[in-house]
Short mmCIF file of C-alpha atoms and ligand atoms in Angstrom, two decimals:
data_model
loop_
_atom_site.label_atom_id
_atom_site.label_comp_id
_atom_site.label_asym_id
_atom_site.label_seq_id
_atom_site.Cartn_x
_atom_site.Cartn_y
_atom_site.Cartn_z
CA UNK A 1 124.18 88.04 81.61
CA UNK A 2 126.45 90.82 83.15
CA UNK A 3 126.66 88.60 86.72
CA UNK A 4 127.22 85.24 84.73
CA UNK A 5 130.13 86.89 82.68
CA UNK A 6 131.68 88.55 85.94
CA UNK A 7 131.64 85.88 87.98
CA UNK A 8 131.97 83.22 85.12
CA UNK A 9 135.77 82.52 86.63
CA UNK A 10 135.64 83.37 90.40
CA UNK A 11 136.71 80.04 91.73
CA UNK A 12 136.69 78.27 89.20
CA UNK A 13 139.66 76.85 88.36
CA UNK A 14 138.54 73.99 85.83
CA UNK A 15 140.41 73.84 82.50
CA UNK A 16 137.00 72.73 81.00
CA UNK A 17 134.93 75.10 82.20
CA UNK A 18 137.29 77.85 79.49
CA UNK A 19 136.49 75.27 76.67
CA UNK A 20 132.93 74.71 77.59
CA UNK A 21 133.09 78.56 77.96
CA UNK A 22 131.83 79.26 73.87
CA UNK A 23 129.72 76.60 72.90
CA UNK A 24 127.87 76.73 76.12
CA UNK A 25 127.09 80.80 76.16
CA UNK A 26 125.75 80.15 72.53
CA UNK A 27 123.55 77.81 73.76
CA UNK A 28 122.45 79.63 76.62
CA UNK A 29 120.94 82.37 74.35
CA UNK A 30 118.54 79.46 72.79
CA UNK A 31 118.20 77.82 76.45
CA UNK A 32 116.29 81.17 77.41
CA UNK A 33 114.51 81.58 74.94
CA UNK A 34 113.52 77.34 74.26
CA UNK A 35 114.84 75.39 77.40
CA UNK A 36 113.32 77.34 80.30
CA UNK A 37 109.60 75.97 79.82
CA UNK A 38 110.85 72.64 78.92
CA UNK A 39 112.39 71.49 81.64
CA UNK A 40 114.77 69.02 82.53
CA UNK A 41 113.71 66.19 79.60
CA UNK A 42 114.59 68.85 77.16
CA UNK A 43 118.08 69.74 79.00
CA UNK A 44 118.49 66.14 78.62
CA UNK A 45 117.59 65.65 75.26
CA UNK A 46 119.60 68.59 74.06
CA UNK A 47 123.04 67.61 75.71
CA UNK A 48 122.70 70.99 77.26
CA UNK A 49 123.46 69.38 80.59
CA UNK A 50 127.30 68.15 79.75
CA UNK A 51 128.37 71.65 78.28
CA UNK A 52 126.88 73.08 81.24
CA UNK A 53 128.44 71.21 84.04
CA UNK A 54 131.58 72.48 84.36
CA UNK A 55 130.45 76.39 84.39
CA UNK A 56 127.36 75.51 86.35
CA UNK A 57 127.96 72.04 88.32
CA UNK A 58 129.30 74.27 90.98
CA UNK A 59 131.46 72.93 94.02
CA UNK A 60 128.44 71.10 95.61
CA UNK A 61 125.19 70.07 96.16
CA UNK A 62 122.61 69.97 98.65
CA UNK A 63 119.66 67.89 97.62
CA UNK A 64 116.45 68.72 99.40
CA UNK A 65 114.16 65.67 99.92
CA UNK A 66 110.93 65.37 102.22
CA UNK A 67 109.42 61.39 102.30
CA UNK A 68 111.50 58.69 101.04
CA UNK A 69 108.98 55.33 100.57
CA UNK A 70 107.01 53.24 98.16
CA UNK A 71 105.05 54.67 96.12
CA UNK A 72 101.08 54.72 96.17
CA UNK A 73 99.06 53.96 93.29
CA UNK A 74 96.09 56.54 94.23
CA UNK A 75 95.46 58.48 91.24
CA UNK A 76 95.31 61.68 93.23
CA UNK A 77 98.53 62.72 94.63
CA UNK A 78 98.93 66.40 94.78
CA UNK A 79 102.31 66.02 97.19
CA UNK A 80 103.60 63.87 94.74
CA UNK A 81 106.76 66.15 94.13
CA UNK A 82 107.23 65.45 98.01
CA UNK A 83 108.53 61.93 97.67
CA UNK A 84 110.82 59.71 95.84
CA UNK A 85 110.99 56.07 95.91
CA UNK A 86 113.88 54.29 97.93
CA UNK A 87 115.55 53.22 94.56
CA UNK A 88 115.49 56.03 92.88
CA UNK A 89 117.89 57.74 96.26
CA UNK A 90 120.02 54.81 95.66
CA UNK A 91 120.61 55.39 91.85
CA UNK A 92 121.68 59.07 92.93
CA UNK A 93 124.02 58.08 95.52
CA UNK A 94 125.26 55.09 92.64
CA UNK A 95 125.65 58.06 90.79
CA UNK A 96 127.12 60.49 92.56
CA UNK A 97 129.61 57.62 93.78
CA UNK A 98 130.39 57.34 89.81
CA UNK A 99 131.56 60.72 89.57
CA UNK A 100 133.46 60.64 92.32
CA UNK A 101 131.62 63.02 94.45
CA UNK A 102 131.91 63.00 98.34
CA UNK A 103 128.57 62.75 100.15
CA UNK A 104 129.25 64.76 103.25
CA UNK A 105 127.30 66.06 106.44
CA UNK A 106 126.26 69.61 106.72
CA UNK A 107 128.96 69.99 109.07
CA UNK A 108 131.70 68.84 106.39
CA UNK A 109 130.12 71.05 103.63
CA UNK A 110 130.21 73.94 106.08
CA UNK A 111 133.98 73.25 106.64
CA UNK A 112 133.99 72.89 103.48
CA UNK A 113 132.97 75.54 102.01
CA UNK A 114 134.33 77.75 105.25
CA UNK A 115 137.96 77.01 104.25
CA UNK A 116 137.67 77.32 100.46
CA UNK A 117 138.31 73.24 100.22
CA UNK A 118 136.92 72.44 96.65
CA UNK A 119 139.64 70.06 96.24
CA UNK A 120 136.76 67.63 95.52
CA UNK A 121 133.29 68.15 94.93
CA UNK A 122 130.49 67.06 97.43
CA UNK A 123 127.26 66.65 98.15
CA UNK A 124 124.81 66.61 101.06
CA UNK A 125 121.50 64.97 101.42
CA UNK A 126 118.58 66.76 103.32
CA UNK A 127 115.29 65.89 104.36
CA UNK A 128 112.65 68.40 105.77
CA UNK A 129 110.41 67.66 108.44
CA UNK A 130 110.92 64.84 110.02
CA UNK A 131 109.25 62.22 108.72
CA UNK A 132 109.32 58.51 110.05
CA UNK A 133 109.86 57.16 106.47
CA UNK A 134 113.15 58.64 106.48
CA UNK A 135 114.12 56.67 109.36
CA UNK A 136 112.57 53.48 107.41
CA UNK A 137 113.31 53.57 103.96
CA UNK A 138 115.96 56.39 103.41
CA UNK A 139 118.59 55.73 106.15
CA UNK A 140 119.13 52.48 105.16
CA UNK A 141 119.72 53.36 101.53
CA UNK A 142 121.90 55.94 102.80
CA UNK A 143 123.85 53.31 104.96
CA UNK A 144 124.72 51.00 101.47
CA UNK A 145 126.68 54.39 100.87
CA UNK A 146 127.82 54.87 103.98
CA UNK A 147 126.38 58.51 103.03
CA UNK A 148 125.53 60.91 106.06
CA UNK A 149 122.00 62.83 106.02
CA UNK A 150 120.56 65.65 107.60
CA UNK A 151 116.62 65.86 109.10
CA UNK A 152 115.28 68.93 109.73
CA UNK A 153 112.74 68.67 112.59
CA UNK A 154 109.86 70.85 113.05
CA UNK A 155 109.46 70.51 116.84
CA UNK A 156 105.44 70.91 117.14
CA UNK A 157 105.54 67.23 114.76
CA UNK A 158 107.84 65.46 117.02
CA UNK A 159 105.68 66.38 119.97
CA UNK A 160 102.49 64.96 117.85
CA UNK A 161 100.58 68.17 117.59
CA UNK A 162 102.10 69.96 114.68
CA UNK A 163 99.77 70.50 111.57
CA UNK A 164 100.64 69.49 108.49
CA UNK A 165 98.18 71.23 106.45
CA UNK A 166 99.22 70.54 103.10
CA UNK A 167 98.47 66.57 103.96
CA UNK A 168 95.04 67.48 105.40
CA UNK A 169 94.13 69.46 102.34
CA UNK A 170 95.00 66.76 100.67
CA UNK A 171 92.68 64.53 102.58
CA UNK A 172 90.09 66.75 102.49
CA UNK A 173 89.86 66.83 99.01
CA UNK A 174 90.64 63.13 98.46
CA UNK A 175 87.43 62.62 100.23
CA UNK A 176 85.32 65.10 99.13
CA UNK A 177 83.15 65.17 95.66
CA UNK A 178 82.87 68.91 96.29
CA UNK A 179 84.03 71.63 98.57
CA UNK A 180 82.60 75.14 99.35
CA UNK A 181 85.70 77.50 99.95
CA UNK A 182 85.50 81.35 100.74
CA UNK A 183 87.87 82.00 98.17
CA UNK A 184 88.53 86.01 97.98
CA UNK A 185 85.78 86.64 100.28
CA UNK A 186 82.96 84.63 98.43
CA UNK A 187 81.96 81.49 98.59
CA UNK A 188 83.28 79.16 95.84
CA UNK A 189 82.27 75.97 94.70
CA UNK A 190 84.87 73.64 93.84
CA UNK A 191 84.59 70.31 91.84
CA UNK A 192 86.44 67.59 93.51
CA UNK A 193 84.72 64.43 92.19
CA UNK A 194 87.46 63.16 89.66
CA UNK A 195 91.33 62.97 89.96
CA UNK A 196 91.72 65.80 87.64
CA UNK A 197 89.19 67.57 89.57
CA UNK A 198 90.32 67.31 92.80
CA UNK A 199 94.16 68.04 91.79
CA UNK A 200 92.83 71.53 90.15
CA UNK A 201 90.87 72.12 93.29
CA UNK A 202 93.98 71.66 95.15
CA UNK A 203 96.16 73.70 93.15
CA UNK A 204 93.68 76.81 93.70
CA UNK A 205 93.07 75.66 97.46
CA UNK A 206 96.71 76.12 98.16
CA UNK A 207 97.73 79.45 96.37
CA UNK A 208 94.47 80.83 97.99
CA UNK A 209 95.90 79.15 101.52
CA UNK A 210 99.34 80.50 100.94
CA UNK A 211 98.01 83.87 99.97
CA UNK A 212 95.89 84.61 103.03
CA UNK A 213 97.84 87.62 105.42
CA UNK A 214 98.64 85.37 108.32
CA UNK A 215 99.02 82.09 109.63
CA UNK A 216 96.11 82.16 111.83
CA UNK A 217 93.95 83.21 109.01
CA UNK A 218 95.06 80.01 107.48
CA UNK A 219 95.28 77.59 109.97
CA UNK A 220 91.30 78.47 110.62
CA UNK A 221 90.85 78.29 107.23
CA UNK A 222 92.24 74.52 107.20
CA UNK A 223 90.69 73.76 110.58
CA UNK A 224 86.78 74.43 109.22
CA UNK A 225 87.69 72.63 105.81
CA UNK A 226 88.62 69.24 108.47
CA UNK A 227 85.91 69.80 110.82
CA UNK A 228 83.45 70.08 107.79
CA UNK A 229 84.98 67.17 106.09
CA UNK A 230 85.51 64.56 108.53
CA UNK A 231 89.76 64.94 108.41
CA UNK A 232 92.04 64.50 112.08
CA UNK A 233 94.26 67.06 111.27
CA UNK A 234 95.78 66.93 114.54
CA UNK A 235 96.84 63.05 113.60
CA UNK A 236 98.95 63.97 111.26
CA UNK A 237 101.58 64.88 112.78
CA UNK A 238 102.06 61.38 114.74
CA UNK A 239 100.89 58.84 112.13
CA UNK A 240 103.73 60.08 109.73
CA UNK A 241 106.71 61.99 111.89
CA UNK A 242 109.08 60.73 114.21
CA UNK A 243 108.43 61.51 117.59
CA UNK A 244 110.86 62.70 120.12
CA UNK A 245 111.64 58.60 121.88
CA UNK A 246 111.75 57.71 117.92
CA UNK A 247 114.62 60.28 116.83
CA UNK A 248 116.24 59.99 119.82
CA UNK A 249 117.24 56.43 118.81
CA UNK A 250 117.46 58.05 115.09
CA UNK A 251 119.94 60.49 116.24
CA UNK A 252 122.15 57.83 118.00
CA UNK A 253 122.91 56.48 113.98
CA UNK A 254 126.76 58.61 113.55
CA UNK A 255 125.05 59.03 109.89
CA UNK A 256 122.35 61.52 111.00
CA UNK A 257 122.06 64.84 111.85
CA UNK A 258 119.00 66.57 113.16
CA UNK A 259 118.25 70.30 112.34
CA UNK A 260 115.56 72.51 113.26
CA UNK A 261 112.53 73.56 110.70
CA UNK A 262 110.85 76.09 113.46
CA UNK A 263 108.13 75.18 115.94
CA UNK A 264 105.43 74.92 113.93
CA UNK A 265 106.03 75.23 110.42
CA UNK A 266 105.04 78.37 109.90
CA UNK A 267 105.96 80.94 107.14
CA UNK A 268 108.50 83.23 109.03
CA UNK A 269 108.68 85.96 106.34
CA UNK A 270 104.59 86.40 107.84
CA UNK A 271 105.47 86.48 111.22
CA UNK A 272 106.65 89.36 113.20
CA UNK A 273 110.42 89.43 113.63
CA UNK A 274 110.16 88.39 117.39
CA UNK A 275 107.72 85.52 116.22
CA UNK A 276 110.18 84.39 113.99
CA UNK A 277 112.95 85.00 115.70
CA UNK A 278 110.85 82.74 118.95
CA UNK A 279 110.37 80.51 116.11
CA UNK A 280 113.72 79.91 115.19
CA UNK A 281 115.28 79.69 118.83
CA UNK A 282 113.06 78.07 120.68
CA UNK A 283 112.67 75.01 118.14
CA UNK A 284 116.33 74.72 118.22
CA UNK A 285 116.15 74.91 122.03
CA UNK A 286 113.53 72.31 121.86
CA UNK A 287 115.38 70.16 120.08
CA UNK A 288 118.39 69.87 122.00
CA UNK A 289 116.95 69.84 125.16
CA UNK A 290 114.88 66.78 124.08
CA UNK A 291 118.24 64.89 121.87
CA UNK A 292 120.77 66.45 124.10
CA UNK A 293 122.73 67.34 120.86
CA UNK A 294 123.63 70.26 119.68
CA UNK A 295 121.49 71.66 116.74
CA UNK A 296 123.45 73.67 114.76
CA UNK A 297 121.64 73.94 110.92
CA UNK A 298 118.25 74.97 109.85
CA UNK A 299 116.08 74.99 107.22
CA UNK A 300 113.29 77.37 106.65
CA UNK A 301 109.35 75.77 106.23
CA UNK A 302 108.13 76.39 102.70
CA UNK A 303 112.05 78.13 101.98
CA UNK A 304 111.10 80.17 99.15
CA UNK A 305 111.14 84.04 98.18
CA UNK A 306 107.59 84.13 99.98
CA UNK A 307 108.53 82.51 103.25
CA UNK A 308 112.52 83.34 103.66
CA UNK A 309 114.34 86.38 102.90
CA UNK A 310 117.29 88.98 103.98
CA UNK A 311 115.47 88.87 107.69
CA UNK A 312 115.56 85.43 108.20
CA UNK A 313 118.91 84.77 106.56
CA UNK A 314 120.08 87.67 109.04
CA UNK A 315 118.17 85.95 111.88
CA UNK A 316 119.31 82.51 111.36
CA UNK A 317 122.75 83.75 111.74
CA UNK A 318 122.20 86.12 115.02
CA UNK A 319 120.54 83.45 116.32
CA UNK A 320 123.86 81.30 115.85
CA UNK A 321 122.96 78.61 113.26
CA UNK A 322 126.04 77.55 111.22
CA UNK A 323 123.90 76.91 108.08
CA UNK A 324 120.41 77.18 106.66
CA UNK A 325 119.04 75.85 103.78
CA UNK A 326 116.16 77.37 101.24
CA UNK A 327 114.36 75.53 98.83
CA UNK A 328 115.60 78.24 95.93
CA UNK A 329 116.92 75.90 93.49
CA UNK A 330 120.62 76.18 92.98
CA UNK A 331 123.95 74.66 93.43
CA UNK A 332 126.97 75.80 95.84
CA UNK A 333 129.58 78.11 94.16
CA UNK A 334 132.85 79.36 96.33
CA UNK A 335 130.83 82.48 96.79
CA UNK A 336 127.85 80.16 98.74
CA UNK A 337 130.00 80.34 101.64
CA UNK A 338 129.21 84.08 102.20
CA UNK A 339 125.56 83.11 102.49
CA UNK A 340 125.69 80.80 104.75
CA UNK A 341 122.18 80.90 106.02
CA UNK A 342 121.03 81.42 102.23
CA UNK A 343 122.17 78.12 100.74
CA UNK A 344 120.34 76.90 97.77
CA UNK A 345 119.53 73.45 96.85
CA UNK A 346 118.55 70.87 94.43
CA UNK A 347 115.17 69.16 95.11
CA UNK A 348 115.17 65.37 93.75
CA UNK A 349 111.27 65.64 93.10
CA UNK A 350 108.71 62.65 92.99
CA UNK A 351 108.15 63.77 89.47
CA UNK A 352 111.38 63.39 87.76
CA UNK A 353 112.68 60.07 89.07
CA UNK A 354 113.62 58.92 85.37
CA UNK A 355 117.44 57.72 85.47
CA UNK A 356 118.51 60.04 82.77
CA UNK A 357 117.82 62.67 84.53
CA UNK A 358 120.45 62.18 87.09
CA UNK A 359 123.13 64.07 85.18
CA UNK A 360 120.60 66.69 84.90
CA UNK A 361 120.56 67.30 88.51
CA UNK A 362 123.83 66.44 88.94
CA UNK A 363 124.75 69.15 86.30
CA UNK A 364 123.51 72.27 88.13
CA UNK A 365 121.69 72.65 84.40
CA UNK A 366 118.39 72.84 85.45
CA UNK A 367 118.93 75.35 88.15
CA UNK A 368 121.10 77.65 86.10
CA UNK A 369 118.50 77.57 83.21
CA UNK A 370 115.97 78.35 86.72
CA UNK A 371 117.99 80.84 88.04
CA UNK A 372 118.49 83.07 84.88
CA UNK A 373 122.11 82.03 85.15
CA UNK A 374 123.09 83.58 88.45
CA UNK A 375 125.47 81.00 90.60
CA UNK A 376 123.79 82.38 94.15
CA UNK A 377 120.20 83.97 94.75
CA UNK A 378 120.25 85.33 98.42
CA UNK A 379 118.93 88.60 97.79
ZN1 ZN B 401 108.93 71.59 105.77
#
């Protein structure tokens, strides 16, 4: 609690936040102990969210997003927490535009944030990897706001040969009634006949996946599981991303802003530091030589403890990016701007798309609760 108390009034200049000060540390003590596992209904539920606002709401948001589009009424959907429907982008931005929050580009929050402004409090909307939907169904929502957005494109999709393994697993599986994986060096057996099945198959597919030492190791792994199982993997890429002719004409709309996501996707904290460092300039390279634009943000493929840390944020920077984004869930505090390739954000998940919870996310709540309290987390 030490951090929360010392930084409790850094920056924060809101009379409220001093008389949501008491009743809100007393209920942080039972929001540790109660709230944690229960998630955002419970936040909800309990009020927690208004007390917590004004100490936690922060100075901004960046929402993370990947698909925007209908939704599918397969039973299996293990990337579920991937998408959101078009209306439920449109209730944020209604709501947002009810409490009077700006909805900025990257380059505005990073002026923003560079120059102390917190005159008013903002919000940015990103999407990560670059996926044709968000030309189709989330820039026109976007446009009803006249609300900017920011795509983060992993160059190896837009040039149709990128691998987007966690749809091919997906695939796989979906097709499959059972699946034989060398899980920890022996051969496994895995049920994938019923929905139920086939998402706990998945769910142990992909921590095994993520767990193996390298990318290559992985990528193989993945490759045999499609050969064996009938799945283009390599199709991927250019049935559901934009390719370069596509966000060309995508970039031309003054509400979008491209930024890279690497060449390939890959986990950079795995890589050696002159992979990832290739990684990160050469898909920024890629990109502006292809848009003619300059590419100035980033946001790191998976984003979390696992796949970005003190070397990439470090990186990003040498390497000249004016922001990058992680998917460690948190709002932006006045101190955010001295982590400027560490920025946390708020993901608006395909599994919470209830109304209520708008405030929630709007709160900063949920992340704080997340977070253990601390305003940044770029260590
Ligand atoms: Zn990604």
């Amino acid at each position: 609690m030490s951090e929360w108390n010392n930084s409790f009034f850094s920056g924060l200049s809101l009379s409220s936040a001093r008389n949501a000060n008491r009743p809100a540390r007393a209920l942080m003590k039972q929001l540790r102990n109660a709230v944690i596992r229960a998630g955002m209904e419970a936040l909800y539920f309990s009020g927690a969210h208004v007390l917590l606002r004004p100490i936690f709401g922060g100075v901004g948001t960046i929402f993370m997003l990947h698909h925007v589009r209908p939704p599918r009424s397969d039973a299996f959907q293990p990337n579920r927490h991937l998408e959101v429907e078009p209306d439920f982008l449109r209730r944020m931005l209604a709501h947002l535009r009810a409490l009077d929050v700006d909805v900025v580009s990257m380059d505005e929050a990073h002026r923003r944030l560079t120059e102390r402004n917190f005159s008013r409090r903002f919000a940015c909307f990103t999407l990560d990897d670059g996926y044709r939907d968000n030309r189709d169904y989330a820039l026109p929502v976007m446009r009803e706001f006249d609300a900017p957005l920011i795509v983060y494109v992993a160059s190896d999709f837009a040039e149709g040969c990128g691998r987007l393994w966690w749809i091919a697993l997906e695939r796989v599986i979906a097709a499959a009634s059972a699946i034989e994986v060398p899980i920890d060096g022996a051969m496994t057996r895995l049920d994938t006949a019923t929905a139920p099945a086939k998402q706990a198959a998945f769910n142990r597919m992909h921590t095994w996946l993520r767990s193996l030492p390298g990318e290559a190791e992985m990528q193989d792994a993945i490759a045999t599981l499609c050969t064996r199982h009938g799945v283009d993997q390599t199709g991927i890429a250019r049935e559901l991303c934009m390719s370069w002719d596509e966000l060309r004409a995508f970039a031309d709309d003054p509400l979008v802003t491209i930024g890279a996501h690497t060449i390939t996707h890959c986990n950079l904290a795995k890589q050696s530091e002159t992979i990832a460092a290739f990684e990160l300039a050469t898909s920024r390279a890629r990109i502006e030589d292809a848009l003619q634009r300059p590419v100035l943000h980033l946001a790191y493929p998976y984003g979390d403890r696992i796949a970005a840390g003190q070397r990439e944020f470090a990186l990003a920077k040498k390497i000249g990016f004016r922001t990058a984004v992680t998917t460690r869930p948190g709002m932006l505090f006045p101190e955010s701007a001295d982590h400027m390739t560490a920025l946390q954000r708020v993901s608006l998940n395909g599994h919470y798309q209830q109304p209520r919870l708008l405030p929630v996310l709007t709160s900063g709540a949920a992340t704080a609760v997340w977070n253990g309290f601390r305003r940044v987390d770029a260590a």
